[in-house]
């Protein structure tokens, strides 16, 4: 009788025995009542074709439940439902709010490793379908994020200006506004483009022209004077944030805006991750 | 008073049904009618978009892709704002789908571009390495059926009063023109040319210039419209 050592089995057996005994007892009681019982009590005055009914008071438990339900009904109608009604959207808003609060407190001061990891996660979900999982732009289908600028891209912007590429007030909403088209042309444009795309190395015609024509907005080092104009040397936080907000319309095509889809910390993280792609070159 | 009704079980049953149905109607219909109004800014599909929608249905995109973003943070993070009833006001039928083998597409127009769609539909793994979606090369050759799309648009305009050729937002301009088939086709071809140029595929541009809209172009116009 090994199975009897188990408590649940013993309890089940005990329960079965109890049910059996109770059933036998109840059946015996009613059999006895049918055989020997006599009706008693005071009949009500009215009867239906000779069939009468005893006077019975409502049971106390039933009366309390009845009155309680009425009280609860009034409360539910006036307070319970109007003030506490469930709403799917309400629950969603609560969920988002709680998550944002947790996110902000957890990543109030993220380390560079945190940002890198977060940036990689966001990049793989939101950016990689176009820029590729390695960020190289899938053979020219999107911007190659391991380089800042290619020569043809610089030439395209010099030729068309930044307003022609999208936003009429300057494509990406930098404080210095739009870049006019055709600031340079021909061999001059070629020289500057080679200089910019080549990583601002060396001196000569390209470097001189850059200092004379481009540096007034983009800064003598091409870093955009602390966010006044686009940084031409690396993907700094500002340009990544601007592109995510405004989208981009360049020589390759149009990148949609990701406005409102990422938090400021996530945007920063994406910038950190994108910069990490071109490190070690 | 109603003993005559109790003697006629059939009419009594009809009476019970009417009473209960009436209670249901006054509870459900007003809310339903309110919720299913078009949201502010919702517009009917243009001819080309409607043709693309028919391609979407024909290729059974809705078997693997849903068009319904539920109000959960995990979904709104990935796909954007949750879907509202009124956004489907001009969908006949709506294409909610019931299974996500692929991702939701209800706002795909916000974060994908024409050239991406063309690359993806031609060879999905070229842009999404792990994708199990089949290639849809045949829709680059097939010509979209603008006649049927026009018939659908004209039908819903006449029967359901869908606001084609109307100024919906009160700025004095017609928001979604339809007009005669000739006008509508002309407009659809212009729109298709723009989309075809965005895909950067010469074969598509050439087809549109010959007056034939490839199914892929109509489909991309429809997908770009989903926002």
Tab-separated table of C-alpha atoms in Angstrom:
chain	number	residue	atom	x	y	z
A	1	UNK	CA	0.000	0.000	0.000
A	2	UNK	CA	2.681	2.371	-1.077
A	3	UNK	CA	0.334	5.011	-2.423
A	4	UNK	CA	-1.155	5.575	1.026
A	5	UNK	CA	2.113	7.164	2.155
A	6	UNK	CA	1.237	10.180	0.016
A	7	UNK	CA	-0.676	12.891	1.914
A	8	UNK	CA	-2.753	13.959	-1.044
A	9	UNK	CA	-3.865	10.400	-1.714
A	10	UNK	CA	-4.767	9.954	1.934
A	11	UNK	CA	-6.736	13.200	1.936
A	12	UNK	CA	-8.551	12.178	-1.250
A	13	UNK	CA	-9.457	8.834	0.241
A	14	UNK	CA	-10.650	10.498	3.425
A	15	UNK	CA	-12.718	12.937	1.372
A	16	UNK	CA	-14.266	10.135	-0.669
A	17	UNK	CA	-15.201	8.285	2.517
A	18	UNK	CA	-16.675	11.448	4.036
A	19	UNK	CA	-18.751	12.144	0.917
A	20	UNK	CA	-20.013	8.570	0.928
A	21	UNK	CA	-21.021	8.754	4.586
A	22	UNK	CA	-22.702	12.149	4.187
A	23	UNK	CA	-24.627	10.976	1.096
A	24	UNK	CA	-25.876	7.887	2.909
A	25	UNK	CA	-26.865	9.988	5.913
A	26	UNK	CA	-28.722	12.608	3.857
A	27	UNK	CA	-30.520	10.007	1.745
A	28	UNK	CA	-31.547	8.125	4.886
A	29	UNK	CA	-32.831	11.360	6.456
A	30	UNK	CA	-35.037	12.215	3.495
A	31	UNK	CA	-36.291	8.653	3.136
A	32	UNK	CA	-37.332	8.812	6.779
A	33	UNK	CA	-39.009	12.201	6.255
A	34	UNK	CA	-40.941	10.917	3.228
A	35	UNK	CA	-42.114	7.884	5.152
A	36	UNK	CA	-42.981	9.476	8.495
A	37	UNK	CA	-42.917	13.261	8.159
A	38	UNK	CA	-46.044	15.376	8.532
A	39	UNK	CA	-46.356	18.928	7.225
A	40	UNK	CA	-46.716	21.567	9.908
A	41	UNK	CA	-46.959	25.339	10.205
A	42	UNK	CA	-49.580	28.009	9.545
A	43	UNK	CA	-51.224	28.101	6.133
A	44	UNK	CA	-51.628	31.348	4.246
A	45	UNK	CA	-55.176	32.406	3.617
A	46	UNK	CA	-55.130	32.256	-0.149
A	47	UNK	CA	-55.073	28.966	-1.979
A	48	UNK	CA	-55.134	27.888	-5.605
A	49	UNK	CA	-57.651	25.204	-6.455
A	50	UNK	CA	-57.302	23.906	-2.947
A	51	UNK	CA	-53.507	23.918	-2.921
A	52	UNK	CA	-52.224	26.125	-0.120
A	53	UNK	CA	-48.890	27.505	0.983
A	54	UNK	CA	-47.291	27.813	4.437
A	55	UNK	CA	-46.266	31.156	5.821
A	56	UNK	CA	-42.477	31.307	5.693
A	57	UNK	CA	-40.272	34.258	6.682
A	58	UNK	CA	-37.422	35.109	4.344
A	59	UNK	CA	-34.197	33.518	5.605
A	60	UNK	CA	-31.918	36.095	7.282
A	61	UNK	CA	-28.918	35.268	5.078
A	62	UNK	CA	-30.963	35.722	1.949
A	63	UNK	CA	-32.395	39.057	3.158
A	64	UNK	CA	-28.960	40.398	4.043
A	65	UNK	CA	-27.575	39.383	0.671
A	66	UNK	CA	-30.528	41.042	-1.093
A	67	UNK	CA	-30.159	44.341	0.747
A	68	UNK	CA	-26.374	44.180	0.435
A	69	UNK	CA	-26.645	43.786	-3.317
A	70	UNK	CA	-28.863	46.858	-3.563
A	71	UNK	CA	-26.364	48.917	-1.536
A	72	UNK	CA	-23.458	47.617	-3.615
A	73	UNK	CA	-25.433	48.344	-6.797
A	74	UNK	CA	-25.886	52.001	-5.835
A	75	UNK	CA	-22.194	52.315	-4.961
A	76	UNK	CA	-21.111	50.614	-8.190
A	77	UNK	CA	-23.416	52.729	-10.300
A	78	UNK	CA	-22.371	56.049	-8.787
A	79	UNK	CA	-18.747	55.477	-7.785
A	80	UNK	CA	-17.408	52.036	-8.649
A	81	UNK	CA	-17.925	51.998	-12.372
A	82	UNK	CA	-17.462	55.678	-13.236
A	83	UNK	CA	-14.269	56.076	-11.214
A	84	UNK	CA	-12.611	52.684	-11.493
A	85	UNK	CA	-13.762	51.391	-14.865
A	86	UNK	CA	-11.170	49.316	-16.650
A	87	UNK	CA	-9.819	50.662	-19.888
A	88	UNK	CA	-7.307	48.963	-22.093
A	89	UNK	CA	-5.774	52.266	-23.131
A	90	UNK	CA	-5.608	53.354	-19.496
A	91	UNK	CA	-3.680	50.228	-18.637
A	92	UNK	CA	-1.387	50.803	-21.614
A	93	UNK	CA	-0.704	54.383	-20.513
A	94	UNK	CA	0.074	53.178	-17.005
A	95	UNK	CA	2.399	50.503	-18.333
A	96	UNK	CA	4.265	52.984	-20.523
A	97	UNK	CA	4.546	55.555	-17.748
A	98	UNK	CA	5.884	53.021	-15.274
A	99	UNK	CA	8.335	51.692	-17.836
A	100	UNK	CA	9.595	55.152	-18.794
A	101	UNK	CA	10.126	56.060	-15.147
A	102	UNK	CA	12.074	52.861	-14.589
A	103	UNK	CA	14.058	53.377	-17.802
A	104	UNK	CA	14.969	56.947	-16.897
A	105	UNK	CA	16.060	56.121	-13.362
A	106	UNK	CA	18.029	53.084	-14.478
A	107	UNK	CA	19.845	54.901	-17.290
A	108	UNK	CA	20.189	58.337	-15.689
A	109	UNK	CA	23.980	58.111	-15.941
A	110	UNK	CA	24.791	55.349	-18.404
A	111	UNK	CA	28.387	54.305	-18.838
A	112	UNK	CA	29.897	54.081	-22.293
A	113	UNK	CA	29.535	50.289	-22.267
A	114	UNK	CA	25.853	50.619	-21.376
A	115	UNK	CA	25.300	53.043	-24.242
A	116	UNK	CA	27.201	50.809	-26.640
A	117	UNK	CA	25.086	47.784	-25.722
A	118	UNK	CA	21.850	49.741	-25.848
A	119	UNK	CA	22.851	51.348	-29.135
A	120	UNK	CA	23.605	47.983	-30.686
A	121	UNK	CA	20.198	46.675	-29.614
A	122	UNK	CA	18.345	49.659	-31.033
A	123	UNK	CA	20.446	49.595	-34.192
A	124	UNK	CA	19.719	45.930	-34.873
A	125	UNK	CA	15.970	46.408	-34.471
A	126	UNK	CA	15.396	49.822	-36.039
A	127	UNK	CA	18.333	50.562	-38.332
A	128	UNK	CA	19.692	47.265	-39.624
A	129	UNK	CA	16.892	46.534	-42.130
A	130	UNK	CA	18.321	49.336	-44.300
A	131	UNK	CA	21.864	49.948	-43.038
A	132	UNK	CA	22.644	46.253	-42.625
A	133	UNK	CA	23.538	44.384	-39.484
A	134	UNK	CA	27.163	45.502	-39.889
A	135	UNK	CA	26.159	49.106	-40.662
A	136	UNK	CA	27.801	49.149	-44.090
A	137	UNK	CA	24.556	50.008	-45.869
A	138	UNK	CA	24.061	46.698	-47.723
A	139	UNK	CA	26.097	47.460	-50.852
A	140	UNK	CA	24.975	51.027	-51.305
A	141	UNK	CA	21.300	50.543	-50.460
A	142	UNK	CA	21.729	52.959	-47.538
A	143	UNK	CA	24.439	55.118	-46.010
A	144	UNK	CA	27.610	53.215	-45.076
A	145	UNK	CA	27.907	54.149	-41.419
A	146	UNK	CA	31.486	52.948	-41.107
A	147	UNK	CA	32.516	56.068	-43.092
A	148	UNK	CA	31.375	59.617	-42.523
A	149	UNK	CA	31.236	60.918	-46.099
A	150	UNK	CA	32.052	59.668	-49.556
A	151	UNK	CA	33.344	61.991	-52.240
A	152	UNK	CA	30.204	61.699	-54.360
A	153	UNK	CA	28.070	62.599	-51.354
A	154	UNK	CA	30.082	65.747	-50.676
A	155	UNK	CA	29.873	66.692	-54.356
A	156	UNK	CA	26.117	66.119	-54.366
A	157	UNK	CA	25.589	68.424	-51.392
A	158	UNK	CA	27.878	71.138	-52.836
A	159	UNK	CA	26.052	70.924	-56.142
A	160	UNK	CA	22.476	70.904	-54.851
A	161	UNK	CA	22.741	72.627	-51.467
A	162	UNK	CA	21.097	71.196	-48.410
A	163	UNK	CA	17.619	72.657	-48.919
A	164	UNK	CA	17.149	70.775	-52.176
A	165	UNK	CA	17.655	67.554	-50.261
A	166	UNK	CA	14.559	67.883	-48.138
A	167	UNK	CA	13.549	70.420	-45.527
A	168	UNK	CA	13.392	73.861	-47.226
A	169	UNK	CA	14.747	75.591	-44.117
A	170	UNK	CA	17.952	73.635	-44.059
A	171	UNK	CA	17.666	69.915	-44.161
A	172	UNK	CA	18.357	68.873	-40.615
A	173	UNK	CA	17.319	71.900	-38.618
A	174	UNK	CA	20.771	73.143	-37.619
A	175	UNK	CA	20.936	76.679	-36.189
A	176	UNK	CA	22.946	77.971	-39.155
A	177	UNK	CA	20.158	76.924	-41.502
A	178	UNK	CA	20.394	75.828	-45.061
A	179	UNK	CA	23.452	75.514	-47.209
A	180	UNK	CA	23.009	77.279	-50.558
A	181	UNK	CA	23.592	75.269	-53.739
A	182	UNK	CA	26.634	75.749	-55.957
A	183	UNK	CA	29.086	77.334	-53.504
A	184	UNK	CA	31.842	75.682	-55.511
A	185	UNK	CA	31.919	73.971	-58.850
A	186	UNK	CA	34.147	72.096	-61.220
A	187	UNK	CA	37.673	71.312	-60.093
A	188	UNK	CA	37.285	73.371	-56.907
A	189	UNK	CA	34.350	71.261	-55.772
A	190	UNK	CA	36.291	68.105	-56.641
A	191	UNK	CA	39.263	69.243	-54.578
A	192	UNK	CA	37.174	70.043	-51.497
A	193	UNK	CA	35.233	66.811	-51.822
A	194	UNK	CA	38.449	64.785	-51.949
A	195	UNK	CA	39.764	66.663	-48.931
A	196	UNK	CA	36.586	66.139	-46.861
A	197	UNK	CA	36.025	62.538	-47.913
A	198	UNK	CA	39.705	61.793	-47.385
A	199	UNK	CA	39.485	62.609	-43.703
A	200	UNK	CA	40.818	66.207	-43.765
A	201	UNK	CA	44.355	65.026	-44.413
A	202	UNK	CA	47.137	66.969	-46.064
A	203	UNK	CA	47.198	70.509	-47.346
A	204	UNK	CA	46.865	72.120	-50.724
A	205	UNK	CA	44.018	73.347	-52.856
A	206	UNK	CA	41.282	71.315	-51.141
A	207	UNK	CA	42.348	72.368	-47.659
A	208	UNK	CA	42.639	76.030	-48.648
A	209	UNK	CA	39.259	76.067	-50.365
A	210	UNK	CA	37.693	74.373	-47.344
A	211	UNK	CA	39.075	77.053	-45.023
A	212	UNK	CA	37.823	79.831	-47.307
A	213	UNK	CA	34.399	78.477	-48.246
A	214	UNK	CA	33.209	75.832	-45.821
A	215	UNK	CA	34.919	76.606	-42.529
A	216	UNK	CA	32.758	79.633	-41.749
A	217	UNK	CA	29.884	77.284	-40.955
A	218	UNK	CA	31.390	73.844	-40.565
A	219	UNK	CA	34.340	75.119	-38.537
A	220	UNK	CA	38.030	75.141	-39.458
A	221	UNK	CA	38.332	71.518	-38.351
A	222	UNK	CA	35.068	70.468	-40.049
A	223	UNK	CA	33.458	69.508	-36.771
A	224	UNK	CA	30.507	71.867	-37.166
A	225	UNK	CA	31.340	74.367	-34.405
A	226	UNK	CA	29.643	72.511	-31.532
A	227	UNK	CA	26.400	71.694	-33.252
A	228	UNK	CA	25.922	74.928	-35.260
A	229	UNK	CA	26.262	73.050	-38.559
A	230	UNK	CA	26.695	69.370	-39.410
A	231	UNK	CA	29.907	67.717	-38.257
A	232	UNK	CA	31.724	66.488	-41.362
A	233	UNK	CA	34.321	64.343	-39.611
A	234	UNK	CA	32.310	61.976	-37.492
A	235	UNK	CA	28.773	60.992	-36.557
A	236	UNK	CA	28.503	63.065	-33.409
A	237	UNK	CA	25.475	62.955	-31.107
A	238	UNK	CA	23.978	66.058	-32.692
A	239	UNK	CA	23.927	64.818	-36.261
A	240	UNK	CA	22.564	61.423	-35.274
A	241	UNK	CA	19.814	63.078	-33.263
A	242	UNK	CA	19.012	65.492	-36.089
A	243	UNK	CA	18.846	62.743	-38.692
A	244	UNK	CA	16.668	60.583	-36.468
A	245	UNK	CA	14.335	63.512	-35.903
A	246	UNK	CA	14.119	64.917	-39.437
A	247	UNK	CA	14.937	61.932	-41.571
A	248	UNK	CA	17.381	62.424	-44.410
A	249	UNK	CA	17.145	63.029	-48.096
A	250	UNK	CA	20.465	62.479	-49.767
A	251	UNK	CA	22.111	61.137	-52.866
A	252	UNK	CA	21.126	57.558	-51.996
A	253	UNK	CA	17.503	58.259	-51.272
A	254	UNK	CA	15.211	59.127	-48.445
A	255	UNK	CA	15.551	57.997	-44.863
A	256	UNK	CA	12.303	58.280	-42.908
A	257	UNK	CA	12.106	60.265	-39.691
A	258	UNK	CA	12.205	58.329	-36.440
A	259	UNK	CA	10.853	61.223	-34.422
A	260	UNK	CA	9.320	60.175	-31.124
A	261	UNK	CA	10.270	56.539	-31.531
A	262	UNK	CA	13.443	56.658	-29.433
A	263	UNK	CA	14.167	58.331	-26.110
A	264	UNK	CA	17.032	60.862	-25.919
A	265	UNK	CA	19.191	58.271	-24.152
A	266	UNK	CA	18.519	55.751	-26.897
A	267	UNK	CA	19.403	58.328	-29.575
A	268	UNK	CA	22.653	59.005	-27.806
A	269	UNK	CA	23.266	55.294	-27.558
A	270	UNK	CA	22.730	54.889	-31.294
A	271	UNK	CA	25.264	57.665	-31.897
A	272	UNK	CA	27.807	55.947	-29.654
A	273	UNK	CA	27.234	52.653	-31.440
A	274	UNK	CA	27.543	54.221	-34.900
A	275	UNK	CA	30.828	55.884	-33.921
A	276	UNK	CA	32.071	52.526	-32.668
A	277	UNK	CA	31.549	51.112	-36.173
A	278	UNK	CA	34.207	53.362	-37.677
A	279	UNK	CA	36.714	53.011	-34.845
A	280	UNK	CA	39.988	51.317	-35.507
A	281	UNK	CA	40.316	52.497	-39.065
B	1	UNK	CA	-53.090	42.095	-19.404
B	2	UNK	CA	-50.662	39.986	-21.385
B	3	UNK	CA	-52.359	36.645	-20.827
B	4	UNK	CA	-53.238	36.562	-24.544
B	5	UNK	CA	-49.480	36.671	-25.247
B	6	UNK	CA	-48.804	33.788	-22.905
B	7	UNK	CA	-51.251	31.692	-24.842
B	8	UNK	CA	-49.269	32.225	-28.068
B	9	UNK	CA	-45.799	30.849	-27.409
B	10	UNK	CA	-44.484	31.759	-30.852
B	11	UNK	CA	-45.385	35.436	-30.617
B	12	UNK	CA	-44.224	35.448	-27.017
B	13	UNK	CA	-40.811	34.199	-28.171
B	14	UNK	CA	-40.713	36.883	-30.870
B	15	UNK	CA	-41.621	39.485	-28.256
B	16	UNK	CA	-38.837	38.327	-25.927
B	17	UNK	CA	-36.355	38.442	-28.792
B	18	UNK	CA	-37.372	41.966	-29.755
B	19	UNK	CA	-37.074	43.242	-26.177
B	20	UNK	CA	-33.623	41.710	-25.638
B	21	UNK	CA	-32.404	42.731	-29.083
B	22	UNK	CA	-33.514	46.296	-28.450
B	23	UNK	CA	-31.505	46.430	-25.236
B	24	UNK	CA	-28.482	45.133	-27.129
B	25	UNK	CA	-28.983	47.626	-29.932
B	26	UNK	CA	-29.134	50.699	-27.757
B	27	UNK	CA	-26.040	49.594	-25.857
B	28	UNK	CA	-23.890	48.499	-28.780
B	29	UNK	CA	-24.862	50.505	-31.836
B	30	UNK	CA	-24.222	54.095	-30.648
B	31	UNK	CA	-20.746	53.232	-29.348
B	32	UNK	CA	-19.952	51.181	-32.415
B	33	UNK	CA	-21.151	53.931	-34.727
B	34	UNK	CA	-19.013	56.451	-32.849
B	35	UNK	CA	-15.876	54.294	-32.725
B	36	UNK	CA	-15.983	53.343	-36.383
B	37	UNK	CA	-16.102	56.902	-37.694
B	38	UNK	CA	-12.990	57.750	-39.689
B	39	UNK	CA	-10.322	59.322	-37.475
B	40	UNK	CA	-9.443	62.925	-38.241
B	41	UNK	CA	-7.219	62.977	-41.292
B	42	UNK	CA	-8.185	59.537	-42.574
B	43	UNK	CA	-8.498	59.537	-46.339
B	44	UNK	CA	-9.764	56.982	-48.838
B	45	UNK	CA	-7.197	55.145	-50.935
B	46	UNK	CA	-6.201	56.616	-54.264
B	47	UNK	CA	-6.564	54.474	-57.369
B	48	UNK	CA	-2.956	53.259	-57.350
B	49	UNK	CA	-3.039	52.505	-53.628
B	50	UNK	CA	-6.266	50.584	-54.072
B	51	UNK	CA	-4.699	48.549	-56.873
B	52	UNK	CA	-1.779	47.850	-54.521
B	53	UNK	CA	-4.181	46.804	-51.820
B	54	UNK	CA	-5.674	44.289	-54.228
B	55	UNK	CA	-2.186	42.948	-54.908
B	56	UNK	CA	-1.674	42.692	-51.151
B	57	UNK	CA	-4.876	40.654	-50.873
B	58	UNK	CA	-4.128	38.574	-53.965
B	59	UNK	CA	-0.661	37.617	-52.729
B	60	UNK	CA	-2.147	36.837	-49.283
B	61	UNK	CA	0.243	39.154	-47.478
B	62	UNK	CA	-2.301	39.181	-44.653
B	63	UNK	CA	-1.707	35.466	-44.061
B	64	UNK	CA	1.684	36.301	-42.529
B	65	UNK	CA	1.488	40.024	-41.741
B	66	UNK	CA	-1.003	41.686	-39.425
B	67	UNK	CA	-2.191	45.270	-39.667
B	68	UNK	CA	-3.160	45.866	-36.089
B	69	UNK	CA	-0.850	47.270	-33.434
B	70	UNK	CA	-2.137	46.378	-29.996
B	71	UNK	CA	-1.755	48.792	-27.078
B	72	UNK	CA	1.238	47.080	-25.451
B	73	UNK	CA	4.550	48.826	-24.888
B	74	UNK	CA	6.490	46.077	-26.634
B	75	UNK	CA	4.409	46.606	-29.778
B	76	UNK	CA	4.284	50.384	-29.806
B	77	UNK	CA	8.069	50.471	-29.316
B	78	UNK	CA	8.569	48.438	-32.427
B	79	UNK	CA	5.722	49.501	-34.702
B	80	UNK	CA	4.591	52.916	-33.442
B	81	UNK	CA	1.268	54.218	-32.120
B	82	UNK	CA	-1.389	51.573	-31.409
B	83	UNK	CA	-4.142	51.213	-33.998
B	84	UNK	CA	-7.502	52.968	-33.686
B	85	UNK	CA	-10.857	51.701	-34.988
B	86	UNK	CA	-11.431	54.742	-37.157
B	87	UNK	CA	-8.223	54.177	-39.087
B	88	UNK	CA	-9.851	51.250	-40.853
B	89	UNK	CA	-12.913	53.243	-41.901
B	90	UNK	CA	-12.024	53.042	-45.611
B	91	UNK	CA	-10.708	49.468	-45.526
B	92	UNK	CA	-13.171	47.146	-47.216
B	93	UNK	CA	-12.435	44.625	-45.876
B	94	UNK	CA	-9.947	45.462	-43.142
B	95	UNK	CA	-6.743	43.413	-43.272
B	96	UNK	CA	-6.027	42.914	-39.596
B	97	UNK	CA	-4.693	39.435	-40.236
B	98	UNK	CA	-4.613	36.873	-37.479
B	99	UNK	CA	-1.032	35.671	-37.356
B	100	UNK	CA	2.340	37.350	-37.361
B	101	UNK	CA	4.736	35.108	-39.176
B	102	UNK	CA	6.257	38.391	-40.342
B	103	UNK	CA	6.090	41.759	-38.589
B	104	UNK	CA	3.058	44.011	-38.350
B	105	UNK	CA	2.634	46.381	-41.312
B	106	UNK	CA	0.025	48.840	-40.083
B	107	UNK	CA	2.528	51.740	-39.998
B	108	UNK	CA	5.211	50.373	-42.271
B	109	UNK	CA	5.065	53.551	-44.374
B	110	UNK	CA	6.649	55.423	-41.484
B	111	UNK	CA	9.895	53.512	-41.422
B	112	UNK	CA	10.506	51.844	-44.777
B	113	UNK	CA	11.140	53.385	-48.173
B	114	UNK	CA	10.203	52.525	-51.747
B	115	UNK	CA	13.667	51.282	-52.685
B	116	UNK	CA	13.810	49.157	-49.540
B	117	UNK	CA	10.512	47.493	-50.438
B	118	UNK	CA	11.706	46.841	-53.983
B	119	UNK	CA	14.945	45.241	-52.746
B	120	UNK	CA	13.060	43.276	-50.145
B	121	UNK	CA	10.332	41.950	-52.409
B	122	UNK	CA	12.876	41.011	-55.081
B	123	UNK	CA	15.097	39.097	-52.650
B	124	UNK	CA	14.155	39.367	-48.965
B	125	UNK	CA	17.426	37.961	-47.628
B	126	UNK	CA	19.378	40.716	-49.405
B	127	UNK	CA	18.231	43.192	-46.762
B	128	UNK	CA	17.078	40.967	-43.900
B	129	UNK	CA	19.592	38.111	-43.703
B	130	UNK	CA	17.485	35.791	-41.544
B	131	UNK	CA	14.223	36.371	-43.404
B	132	UNK	CA	12.020	33.396	-44.271
B	133	UNK	CA	9.796	35.468	-46.535
B	134	UNK	CA	9.631	34.145	-50.103
B	135	UNK	CA	10.777	36.347	-52.990
B	136	UNK	CA	8.000	37.950	-55.018
B	137	UNK	CA	9.782	38.420	-58.330
B	138	UNK	CA	6.669	37.794	-60.417
B	139	UNK	CA	4.984	40.975	-59.190
B	140	UNK	CA	7.776	42.964	-60.857
B	141	UNK	CA	6.475	41.664	-64.197
B	142	UNK	CA	2.717	41.457	-63.644
B	143	UNK	CA	0.680	44.515	-64.524
B	144	UNK	CA	-1.627	45.910	-61.849
B	145	UNK	CA	-5.318	45.873	-62.630
B	146	UNK	CA	-6.295	49.538	-62.487
B	147	UNK	CA	-9.721	48.861	-64.048
B	148	UNK	CA	-10.831	46.666	-61.154
B	149	UNK	CA	-9.379	49.085	-58.634
B	150	UNK	CA	-11.316	51.914	-60.295
B	151	UNK	CA	-14.482	49.826	-60.219
B	152	UNK	CA	-13.976	49.255	-56.503
B	153	UNK	CA	-13.356	52.930	-55.817
B	154	UNK	CA	-16.379	53.996	-57.840
B	155	UNK	CA	-18.567	51.398	-56.132
B	156	UNK	CA	-17.664	52.449	-52.603
B	157	UNK	CA	-18.036	56.076	-53.630
B	158	UNK	CA	-21.574	55.512	-54.919
B	159	UNK	CA	-22.788	52.886	-52.457
B	160	UNK	CA	-21.071	53.840	-49.203
B	161	UNK	CA	-20.572	57.523	-49.913
B	162	UNK	CA	-16.808	57.252	-49.457
B	163	UNK	CA	-15.551	60.835	-49.876
B	164	UNK	CA	-13.781	60.682	-53.221
B	165	UNK	CA	-13.827	63.976	-55.138
B	166	UNK	CA	-14.730	65.837	-51.965
B	167	UNK	CA	-13.148	68.510	-49.837
B	168	UNK	CA	-12.863	66.686	-46.542
B	169	UNK	CA	-10.890	69.105	-44.390
B	170	UNK	CA	-12.475	72.318	-45.629
B	171	UNK	CA	-9.374	73.856	-47.236
B	172	UNK	CA	-11.165	74.312	-50.565
B	173	UNK	CA	-9.232	71.552	-52.302
B	174	UNK	CA	-10.403	68.085	-53.286
B	175	UNK	CA	-8.498	65.701	-51.026
B	176	UNK	CA	-8.698	62.429	-52.920
B	177	UNK	CA	-9.694	62.980	-56.537
B	178	UNK	CA	-11.125	60.089	-58.535
B	179	UNK	CA	-13.046	61.493	-61.512
B	180	UNK	CA	-13.435	59.491	-64.695
B	181	UNK	CA	-11.333	56.392	-65.314
B	182	UNK	CA	-9.173	58.288	-67.791
B	183	UNK	CA	-8.376	61.033	-65.272
B	184	UNK	CA	-7.845	58.568	-62.469
B	185	UNK	CA	-5.515	56.432	-64.581
B	186	UNK	CA	-3.532	59.483	-65.642
B	187	UNK	CA	-3.073	60.452	-61.997
B	188	UNK	CA	-2.199	56.901	-60.994
B	189	UNK	CA	0.469	56.768	-63.714
B	190	UNK	CA	2.083	59.986	-62.461
B	191	UNK	CA	2.085	58.669	-58.922
B	192	UNK	CA	3.424	55.300	-60.125
B	193	UNK	CA	6.263	57.029	-61.987
B	194	UNK	CA	7.324	58.785	-58.796
B	195	UNK	CA	7.286	55.521	-56.862
B	196	UNK	CA	9.080	53.658	-59.645
B	197	UNK	CA	11.824	56.297	-59.698
B	198	UNK	CA	12.210	55.967	-55.946
B	199	UNK	CA	12.803	52.237	-56.326
B	200	UNK	CA	15.786	53.032	-58.622
B	201	UNK	CA	14.878	50.173	-60.941
B	202	UNK	CA	14.957	51.110	-64.591
B	203	UNK	CA	12.705	48.229	-65.663
B	204	UNK	CA	9.906	49.534	-63.434
B	205	UNK	CA	10.292	53.115	-64.665
B	206	UNK	CA	10.211	51.904	-68.275
B	207	UNK	CA	7.064	49.881	-67.704
B	208	UNK	CA	5.292	52.854	-66.129
B	209	UNK	CA	6.380	55.089	-69.013
B	210	UNK	CA	4.727	52.618	-71.375
B	211	UNK	CA	1.493	53.124	-69.452
B	212	UNK	CA	1.646	49.845	-67.536
B	213	UNK	CA	1.872	49.870	-63.762
B	214	UNK	CA	3.806	46.882	-62.384
B	215	UNK	CA	2.092	45.277	-59.419
B	216	UNK	CA	5.119	45.959	-57.221
B	217	UNK	CA	4.776	49.710	-57.785
B	218	UNK	CA	1.109	49.672	-56.803
B	219	UNK	CA	1.934	47.529	-53.792
B	220	UNK	CA	4.713	49.895	-52.667
B	221	UNK	CA	2.370	52.863	-53.061
B	222	UNK	CA	-0.073	51.052	-50.810
B	223	UNK	CA	2.597	50.124	-48.237
B	224	UNK	CA	3.971	53.680	-48.166
B	225	UNK	CA	0.456	54.866	-47.509
B	226	UNK	CA	0.168	52.729	-44.345
B	227	UNK	CA	1.096	55.198	-41.618
